[in-house]
Amino acid sequence: MKKILSVVLFFLISISFIFAESVIGYFPSFTEDERSILLSGEILKGTSVSDDIMSFIPSGSIITDTANEVLSYDKGFVVAVDMLIPYPDKMKGMNEEDMLLYLYNNALKVSTMKGIEYVSHRSGDKLKVLFNDAYMLSSDDIKDRIDDPQVVSVPEYAEHYVYMKDTSFGKNVYRIEYKVKGKEIALEMRNSSELKFMGIGLVAPGKVAMSIDMMLTDEGVLFSGVASVKDKEPKLNLLVYTIDLEESIMNRVIAIKDWYFRLIGD
């Protein structure tokens, strides 16, 4: 009997190590202060303008290659955020497969992004709507609207197009690649249409990239967001306006993070 109990105990311990690992292990370059902030559930933010941006990318994650590609740009900038979210009640008791399926299907609910808000510093730190409309497309044609899809098993790779009516940058189509590896899901978005402000072109197609990564850890779901703009400075002078692209892109990553974790917690 003791031998059987020992075998069972060893098996359970082995599963626990396979299932997940501490979130701290993904950030070997973080300082003690940064690790404490992460474990406390607060958000960590970085920018290539003033930080070692690669230290904010989870080691060995799907989005590592994307971040390295971004840093090879001759001109542009990168922003990143990390946050640890304790497992919501709905996910407690699920096995790893069911957790990934739950996270994946919620990441497909693009239409629920309609009406999400962000803090606008330009408007005096007030909440403003980010997307007036959002929905899935069957192609890169804005007219090919479809319902949010759902899956019964998680694919390793999928590609989708989405339409977003941005309150600052107008009507845009994004191509999203969904990638899954182990206990990690990543969404990598690129603009298929030009981003505009008041009808004036700001960023050419394909030059805006946003990568959203969700990873299962011992302590909860690790959210990492990386966004970049290629061939543009962080701030643009446009007629009588100064467009803070760095802040605008960071606001969008944080707003998407807020939207997603409200969604999986409901």
mmCIF file of C-alpha atoms in Angstrom, residues 118-128 247:
data_model
loop_
_atom_site.group_PDB
_atom_site.id
_atom_site.type_symbol
_atom_site.label_atom_id
_atom_site.label_comp_id
_atom_site.label_asym_id
_atom_site.label_seq_id
_atom_site.Cartn_x
_atom_site.Cartn_y
_atom_site.Cartn_z
ATOM 1 C CA TYR A 118 -9.405 53.293 -22.399
ATOM 2 C CA VAL A 119 -7.992 56.190 -20.403
ATOM 3 C CA SER A 120 -7.322 59.153 -22.712
ATOM 4 C CA HIS A 121 -4.624 61.491 -21.388
ATOM 5 C CA ARG A 122 -5.339 63.896 -24.235
ATOM 6 C CA SER A 123 -8.886 64.228 -22.903
ATOM 7 C CA GLY A 124 -7.802 64.839 -19.315
ATOM 8 C CA ASP A 125 -7.419 61.201 -18.182
ATOM 9 C CA LYS A 126 -11.057 60.459 -18.937
ATOM 10 C CA LEU A 127 -12.456 57.148 -20.125
ATOM 11 C CA LYS A 128 -13.179 57.077 -23.835
ATOM 12 C CA GLU A 247 0.864 56.194 -25.854
#
